[in-house]
Amino acid sequence: MSLPPLNALRAFEAVVRLGSFRAAAAALFVTQSAVSHQIRHLEQWFGGDLFDRTGNRPVPLPHAQELARALSLSFAEMTAACTRAREHRETHPLVIAAIPSVAICWLIPRLADFRERHGGEVRIVYALHGQGIDFRDVHLAFVFGAAPPAIAGVRVDDFLPGVSVPVCSPEHATRLATQAGTGPAPLAWALLHDTDLTGWQAWFRRAGIDAPVPQGGPVFADFNLLRAAALAGQGVALCPAAMVRPDLEAGRLVQLSSVSVLEDQRYFLLSAPVADPALAAQARAFRDWTLAQRGGI
């Protein structure tokens, strides 16, 4: 035996549950006449009335009340089953947190290669240096420091060295060359500072220059701002060689000295455990791809 139309059953259940044709129409986003039509169609299918219409409001007859209760339970089960099926098929992005230097200089230029090789949805978010990462929302993270954070269950892979060297634009280097006779070259540099003066203070000590660090250069709170200022010819910046190597190779920046600092600092890739099998496979693919790409910077 065939069943009555699903739309008619939905309209009937809504009328009984909400107590009126008008309320059912509003809940189903249809007109009241459409609900009335569905109820008439359903009564024709059953071969008799479903409501007592002698009063101002339709009152379901006993057999109709029993039908409405069964339909309410069935529709609730159908909704829950559809939700579970949709969640099972719904894809979730691989979330990668990266400090700004890695995100802009290393990851984003290579991201298309990873997606072409492995596909899948990827979401890139910033990891802020010195702030913790919530691995409930993040699957992998690029961080920087003398040692990676010790987090239970999180895998740590060595990524790239953090050694920093003085760099500037070719135009600024040319200007410095014309001033070479004014004194020791580093003291004539227009220094650009990353966060504070400590980086250049360490570099001057390492270079054996017994003189105060020149003051007055701009301080940038973000590495990418510092790099942009150096590219714009505003001065000399201490930048991680691993992050600016493409700029050096392309001639956008030049290295002014082999003296370096921050040899004890490194970039690390952190990988959190992932419960979803498909997402875990994508996370492993990203980790393997990243580690294989280290030599290509």
CSV table of C-alpha atoms in Angstrom, one decimal:
chain,number,residue,atom,x,y,z
A,1,MET,CA,0.0,0.0,0.0
A,2,SER,CA,1.3,3.4,-0.9
A,3,LEU,CA,1.7,6.1,1.7
A,4,PRO,CA,0.2,9.6,1.6
A,5,PRO,CA,2.3,12.4,0.4
A,6,LEU,CA,5.0,13.5,2.9
A,7,ASN,CA,4.1,17.2,2.6
A,8,ALA,CA,0.5,16.4,3.6
A,9,LEU,CA,1.7,14.4,6.6
A,10,ARG,CA,4.0,17.3,7.6
A,11,ALA,CA,1.1,19.8,7.3
A,12,PHE,CA,-1.2,17.5,9.4
A,13,GLU,CA,1.4,17.0,12.1
A,14,ALA,CA,2.1,20.8,12.3
A,15,VAL,CA,-1.7,21.6,12.6
A,16,VAL,CA,-2.1,19.1,15.5
A,17,ARG,CA,1.1,20.2,17.3
A,18,LEU,CA,0.5,23.9,16.9
A,19,GLY,CA,-3.3,23.9,17.3
A,20,SER,CA,-4.3,25.8,14.1
A,21,PHE,CA,-4.0,25.9,10.4
A,22,ARG,CA,-2.6,29.5,10.5
A,23,ALA,CA,0.2,28.5,13.0
A,24,ALA,CA,1.1,25.5,10.9
A,25,ALA,CA,1.2,27.6,7.7
A,26,ALA,CA,3.6,30.1,9.4
A,27,ALA,CA,5.8,27.3,10.7
A,28,LEU,CA,6.0,25.6,7.3
A,29,PHE,CA,6.4,28.9,5.4
A,30,VAL,CA,3.4,28.3,3.2
A,31,THR,CA,-0.1,29.9,2.9
A,32,GLN,CA,-3.0,28.8,5.1
A,33,SER,CA,-4.9,27.7,2.0
A,34,ALA,CA,-2.0,25.4,1.1
A,35,VAL,CA,-2.2,23.8,4.5
A,36,SER,CA,-6.0,23.4,4.1
A,37,HIS,CA,-5.5,21.8,0.7
A,38,GLN,CA,-3.0,19.3,2.1
A,39,ILE,CA,-5.3,18.4,5.0
A,40,ARG,CA,-8.2,17.8,2.5
A,41,HIS,CA,-6.0,15.7,0.4
A,42,LEU,CA,-4.9,13.6,3.4
A,43,GLU,CA,-8.5,13.1,4.5
A,44,GLN,CA,-9.4,11.9,1.0
A,45,TRP,CA,-6.6,9.4,1.3
A,46,PHE,CA,-7.8,8.2,4.7
A,47,GLY,CA,-11.4,8.2,3.5
A,48,GLY,CA,-12.7,10.3,6.4
A,49,ASP,CA,-12.3,13.3,8.6
A,50,LEU,CA,-9.3,13.9,10.8
A,51,PHE,CA,-10.6,16.9,12.7
A,52,ASP,CA,-13.8,17.9,14.5
A,53,ARG,CA,-14.5,21.3,12.9
A,54,THR,CA,-17.7,22.2,14.9
A,55,GLY,CA,-15.8,24.7,17.1
A,56,ASN,CA,-13.6,27.7,16.3
A,57,ARG,CA,-10.4,25.5,16.3
A,58,PRO,CA,-9.8,22.2,14.6
A,59,VAL,CA,-9.8,19.4,17.2
A,60,PRO,CA,-8.1,16.2,16.1
A,61,LEU,CA,-10.2,13.1,16.4
A,62,PRO,CA,-8.8,10.3,18.6
A,63,HIS,CA,-7.3,8.3,15.7
A,64,ALA,CA,-5.8,11.5,14.3
A,65,GLN,CA,-4.2,12.3,17.6
A,66,GLU,CA,-2.5,8.9,17.6
A,67,LEU,CA,-1.3,9.4,14.1
A,68,ALA,CA,0.1,12.9,14.9
A,69,ARG,CA,2.1,11.5,17.9
A,70,ALA,CA,3.6,8.8,15.7
A,71,LEU,CA,4.4,11.3,13.0
A,72,SER,CA,6.1,13.7,15.4
A,73,LEU,CA,8.4,10.9,16.6
A,74,SER,CA,9.1,9.8,13.1
A,75,PHE,CA,9.9,13.3,11.9
A,76,ALA,CA,12.2,13.9,14.9
A,77,GLU,CA,14.1,10.6,14.1
A,78,MET,CA,14.3,11.6,10.4
A,79,THR,CA,15.8,15.0,11.3
A,80,ALA,CA,18.3,13.4,13.6
A,81,ALA,CA,19.3,10.8,11.0
A,82,CYS,CA,19.7,13.4,8.3
A,83,THR,CA,21.9,15.6,10.6
A,84,ARG,CA,24.1,12.6,11.4
A,85,ALA,CA,24.5,11.8,7.8
A,86,ARG,CA,25.3,15.3,6.8
A,87,GLU,CA,27.9,15.7,9.6
A,88,HIS,CA,29.5,12.4,8.5
A,89,ARG,CA,29.9,13.7,4.9
A,90,GLU,CA,30.7,17.3,5.9
A,91,THR,CA,34.4,18.1,5.4
A,92,HIS,CA,36.4,20.1,8.0
A,93,PRO,CA,39.4,22.2,7.1
A,94,LEU,CA,42.9,21.4,8.1
A,95,VAL,CA,43.8,24.4,10.4
A,96,ILE,CA,47.4,25.5,10.3
A,97,ALA,CA,48.6,28.2,12.7
A,98,ALA,CA,51.8,30.0,11.6
A,99,ILE,CA,53.7,33.0,13.0
A,100,PRO,CA,53.7,35.9,10.5
A,101,SER,CA,57.2,35.4,9.1
A,102,VAL,CA,56.5,31.7,8.2
A,103,ALA,CA,53.0,32.5,6.9
A,104,ILE,CA,54.0,35.3,4.5
A,105,CYS,CA,57.6,34.3,3.5
A,106,TRP,CA,57.4,30.5,3.5
A,107,LEU,CA,54.0,28.9,3.6
A,108,ILE,CA,51.7,31.1,1.4
A,109,PRO,CA,54.1,31.0,-1.6
A,110,ARG,CA,54.1,27.2,-1.4
A,111,LEU,CA,50.6,26.5,-0.4
A,112,ALA,CA,49.3,26.0,-4.0
A,113,ASP,CA,51.8,23.2,-4.5
A,114,PHE,CA,50.5,21.4,-1.4
A,115,ARG,CA,46.9,21.8,-2.5
A,116,GLU,CA,47.7,20.5,-6.0
A,117,ARG,CA,49.4,17.5,-4.6
A,118,HIS,CA,47.0,16.6,-1.8
A,119,GLY,CA,43.8,18.7,-2.1
A,120,GLY,CA,41.5,19.2,0.8
A,121,GLU,CA,40.4,22.4,2.5
A,122,VAL,CA,43.1,24.3,4.4
A,123,ARG,CA,42.7,27.2,6.7
A,124,ILE,CA,45.7,29.4,7.7
A,125,VAL,CA,45.5,31.4,10.9
A,126,TYR,CA,48.2,33.5,12.7
A,127,ALA,CA,50.1,32.1,15.6
A,128,LEU,CA,51.3,35.0,17.8
A,129,HIS,CA,54.9,34.7,19.1
A,130,GLY,CA,54.9,34.1,22.9
A,131,GLN,CA,51.2,33.2,23.1
A,132,GLY,CA,49.9,29.7,23.5
A,133,ILE,CA,48.1,27.7,20.8
A,134,ASP,CA,44.8,26.1,21.4
A,135,PHE,CA,45.2,22.7,19.8
A,136,ARG,CA,41.5,22.0,20.1
A,137,ASP,CA,41.1,24.3,17.1
A,138,VAL,CA,44.5,23.9,15.4
A,139,HIS,CA,46.0,20.8,13.9
A,140,LEU,CA,49.5,22.0,13.0
A,141,ALA,CA,51.5,25.1,14.0
A,142,PHE,CA,54.8,26.8,13.1
A,143,VAL,CA,56.5,28.4,16.1
A,144,PHE,CA,59.8,30.0,16.8
A,145,GLY,CA,62.1,29.9,19.9
A,146,ALA,CA,65.2,28.4,21.5
A,147,ALA,CA,63.1,25.3,22.2
A,148,PRO,CA,59.6,24.2,21.3
A,149,PRO,CA,56.8,24.3,23.8
A,150,ALA,CA,56.4,21.0,25.7
A,151,ILE,CA,52.7,19.9,25.1
A,152,ALA,CA,51.5,16.4,25.9
A,153,GLY,CA,50.7,14.5,22.8
A,154,VAL,CA,52.0,17.1,20.3
A,155,ARG,CA,54.7,16.0,18.0
A,156,VAL,CA,57.6,18.4,17.4
A,157,ASP,CA,59.7,18.5,14.2
A,158,ASP,CA,62.7,20.8,13.6
A,159,PHE,CA,61.8,23.0,10.7
A,160,LEU,CA,64.4,25.8,9.9
A,161,PRO,CA,67.2,27.7,11.6
A,162,GLY,CA,66.5,31.1,13.0
A,163,VAL,CA,69.9,32.7,12.4
A,164,SER,CA,69.5,36.3,11.5
A,165,VAL,CA,71.8,38.6,9.3
A,166,PRO,CA,71.7,42.3,8.4
A,167,VAL,CA,70.0,42.9,5.0
A,168,CYS,CA,68.8,45.9,3.1
A,169,SER,CA,67.6,46.9,-0.4
A,170,PRO,CA,70.2,47.2,-3.2
A,171,GLU,CA,69.4,50.9,-3.4
A,172,HIS,CA,70.1,51.4,0.3
A,173,ALA,CA,73.3,49.4,0.0
A,174,THR,CA,74.4,51.7,-2.8
A,175,ARG,CA,73.7,54.8,-0.6
A,176,LEU,CA,75.7,53.3,2.2
A,177,ALA,CA,78.7,52.6,-0.2
A,178,THR,CA,78.9,56.3,-1.0
A,179,GLN,CA,79.1,57.0,2.7
A,180,ALA,CA,81.8,54.5,3.5
A,181,GLY,CA,84.4,57.2,4.2
A,182,THR,CA,82.4,58.7,7.1
A,183,GLY,CA,83.3,56.0,9.6
A,184,PRO,CA,82.8,52.2,10.4
A,185,ALA,CA,80.1,51.0,8.1
A,186,PRO,CA,77.7,49.5,10.7
A,187,LEU,CA,77.6,52.8,12.6
A,188,ALA,CA,76.5,54.5,9.4
A,189,TRP,CA,73.6,52.1,8.8
A,190,ALA,CA,70.0,53.3,9.3
A,191,LEU,CA,68.9,50.6,11.6
A,192,LEU,CA,65.4,49.0,11.5
A,193,HIS,CA,64.4,47.3,14.7
A,194,ASP,CA,62.2,44.2,15.3
A,195,THR,CA,60.2,44.7,18.5
A,196,ASP,CA,63.0,46.4,20.4
A,197,LEU,CA,66.7,47.3,20.3
A,198,THR,CA,68.0,44.0,21.7
A,199,GLY,CA,68.6,42.3,18.3
A,200,TRP,CA,71.0,45.0,17.1
A,201,GLN,CA,72.6,45.2,20.5
A,202,ALA,CA,73.5,41.5,20.3
A,203,TRP,CA,74.7,42.0,16.7
A,204,PHE,CA,77.1,44.9,17.6
A,205,ARG,CA,78.6,42.8,20.4
A,206,ARG,CA,79.0,39.8,18.1
A,207,ALA,CA,80.6,42.1,15.5
A,208,GLY,CA,83.1,43.4,18.1
A,209,ILE,CA,82.0,47.0,17.7
A,210,ASP,CA,82.5,48.8,21.0
A,211,ALA,CA,80.0,51.6,20.5
A,212,PRO,CA,76.4,52.3,21.5
A,213,VAL,CA,73.7,51.1,19.1
A,214,PRO,CA,72.5,54.0,17.1
A,215,GLN,CA,69.2,55.2,18.3
A,216,GLY,CA,66.2,56.6,16.5
A,217,GLY,CA,65.5,53.9,13.9
A,218,PRO,CA,61.9,52.8,13.6
A,219,VAL,CA,60.7,49.8,15.7
A,220,PHE,CA,58.3,47.3,14.1
A,221,ALA,CA,56.1,45.0,16.1
A,222,ASP,CA,55.8,42.5,13.3
A,223,PHE,CA,58.5,40.8,11.2
A,224,ASN,CA,56.5,41.4,8.0
A,225,LEU,CA,56.5,45.1,8.6
A,226,LEU,CA,60.2,45.0,9.3
A,227,ARG,CA,60.8,43.1,6.0
A,228,ALA,CA,58.6,45.5,4.1
A,229,ALA,CA,60.5,48.5,5.4
A,230,ALA,CA,63.8,46.9,4.4
A,231,LEU,CA,62.4,46.1,0.9
A,232,ALA,CA,61.3,49.8,0.6
A,233,GLY,CA,64.9,51.0,1.2
A,234,GLN,CA,64.3,52.5,4.6
A,235,GLY,CA,67.3,50.9,6.3
A,236,VAL,CA,69.1,47.8,7.5
A,237,ALA,CA,67.1,45.0,9.2
A,238,LEU,CA,68.2,41.9,11.1
A,239,CYS,CA,66.1,39.2,9.4
A,240,PRO,CA,66.1,35.4,9.6
A,241,ALA,CA,68.1,34.2,6.6
A,242,ALA,CA,65.8,31.3,6.1
A,243,MET,CA,62.8,33.7,5.7
A,244,VAL,CA,64.4,36.2,3.4
A,245,ARG,CA,66.5,33.8,1.2
A,246,PRO,CA,64.1,34.2,-1.7
A,247,ASP,CA,64.5,38.0,-1.5
A,248,LEU,CA,68.3,37.6,-1.4
A,249,GLU,CA,68.3,35.2,-4.4
A,250,ALA,CA,66.0,37.4,-6.4
A,251,GLY,CA,68.1,40.5,-5.6
A,252,ARG,CA,65.4,42.3,-3.7
A,253,LEU,CA,67.6,42.4,-0.7
A,254,VAL,CA,71.4,42.2,-0.1
A,255,GLN,CA,73.2,40.8,2.9
A,256,LEU,CA,75.7,43.4,4.3
A,257,SER,CA,77.7,41.2,6.7
A,258,SER,CA,78.3,37.5,7.5
A,259,VAL,CA,78.1,38.3,11.2
A,260,SER,CA,74.9,36.8,12.5
A,261,VAL,CA,72.9,36.4,15.7
A,262,LEU,CA,70.1,34.1,17.0
A,263,GLU,CA,72.0,30.9,16.1
A,264,ASP,CA,70.3,29.3,19.1
A,265,GLN,CA,66.8,30.1,17.8
A,266,ARG,CA,64.8,27.8,15.5
A,267,TYR,CA,61.5,27.3,13.8
A,268,PHE,CA,59.5,24.2,14.8
A,269,LEU,CA,56.5,22.5,13.3
A,270,LEU,CA,54.1,21.2,15.9
A,271,SER,CA,51.5,18.5,15.0
A,272,ALA,CA,48.6,17.7,17.3
A,273,PRO,CA,46.7,14.4,17.4
A,274,VAL,CA,43.7,14.4,15.1
A,275,ALA,CA,40.8,12.0,15.7
A,276,ASP,CA,39.1,12.2,12.3
A,277,PRO,CA,40.8,9.6,10.0
A,278,ALA,CA,40.6,11.7,6.8
A,279,LEU,CA,41.8,14.8,8.5
A,280,ALA,CA,44.6,12.9,10.3
A,281,ALA,CA,45.8,11.7,6.9
A,282,GLN,CA,45.8,15.2,5.5
A,283,ALA,CA,47.7,16.5,8.5
A,284,ARG,CA,50.3,13.7,8.0
A,285,ALA,CA,50.6,14.7,4.3
A,286,PHE,CA,51.1,18.3,5.2
A,287,ARG,CA,53.8,17.5,7.8
A,288,ASP,CA,55.6,15.2,5.3
A,289,TRP,CA,55.3,17.8,2.6
A,290,THR,CA,56.6,20.6,4.8
A,291,LEU,CA,59.6,18.7,6.0
A,292,ALA,CA,60.5,17.7,2.4
A,293,GLN,CA,60.2,21.3,1.3
A,294,ARG,CA,62.8,22.6,3.9
A,295,GLY,CA,65.7,22.4,1.5
A,296,GLY,CA,63.8,24.4,-1.1
A,297,ILE,CA,63.8,27.8,0.6
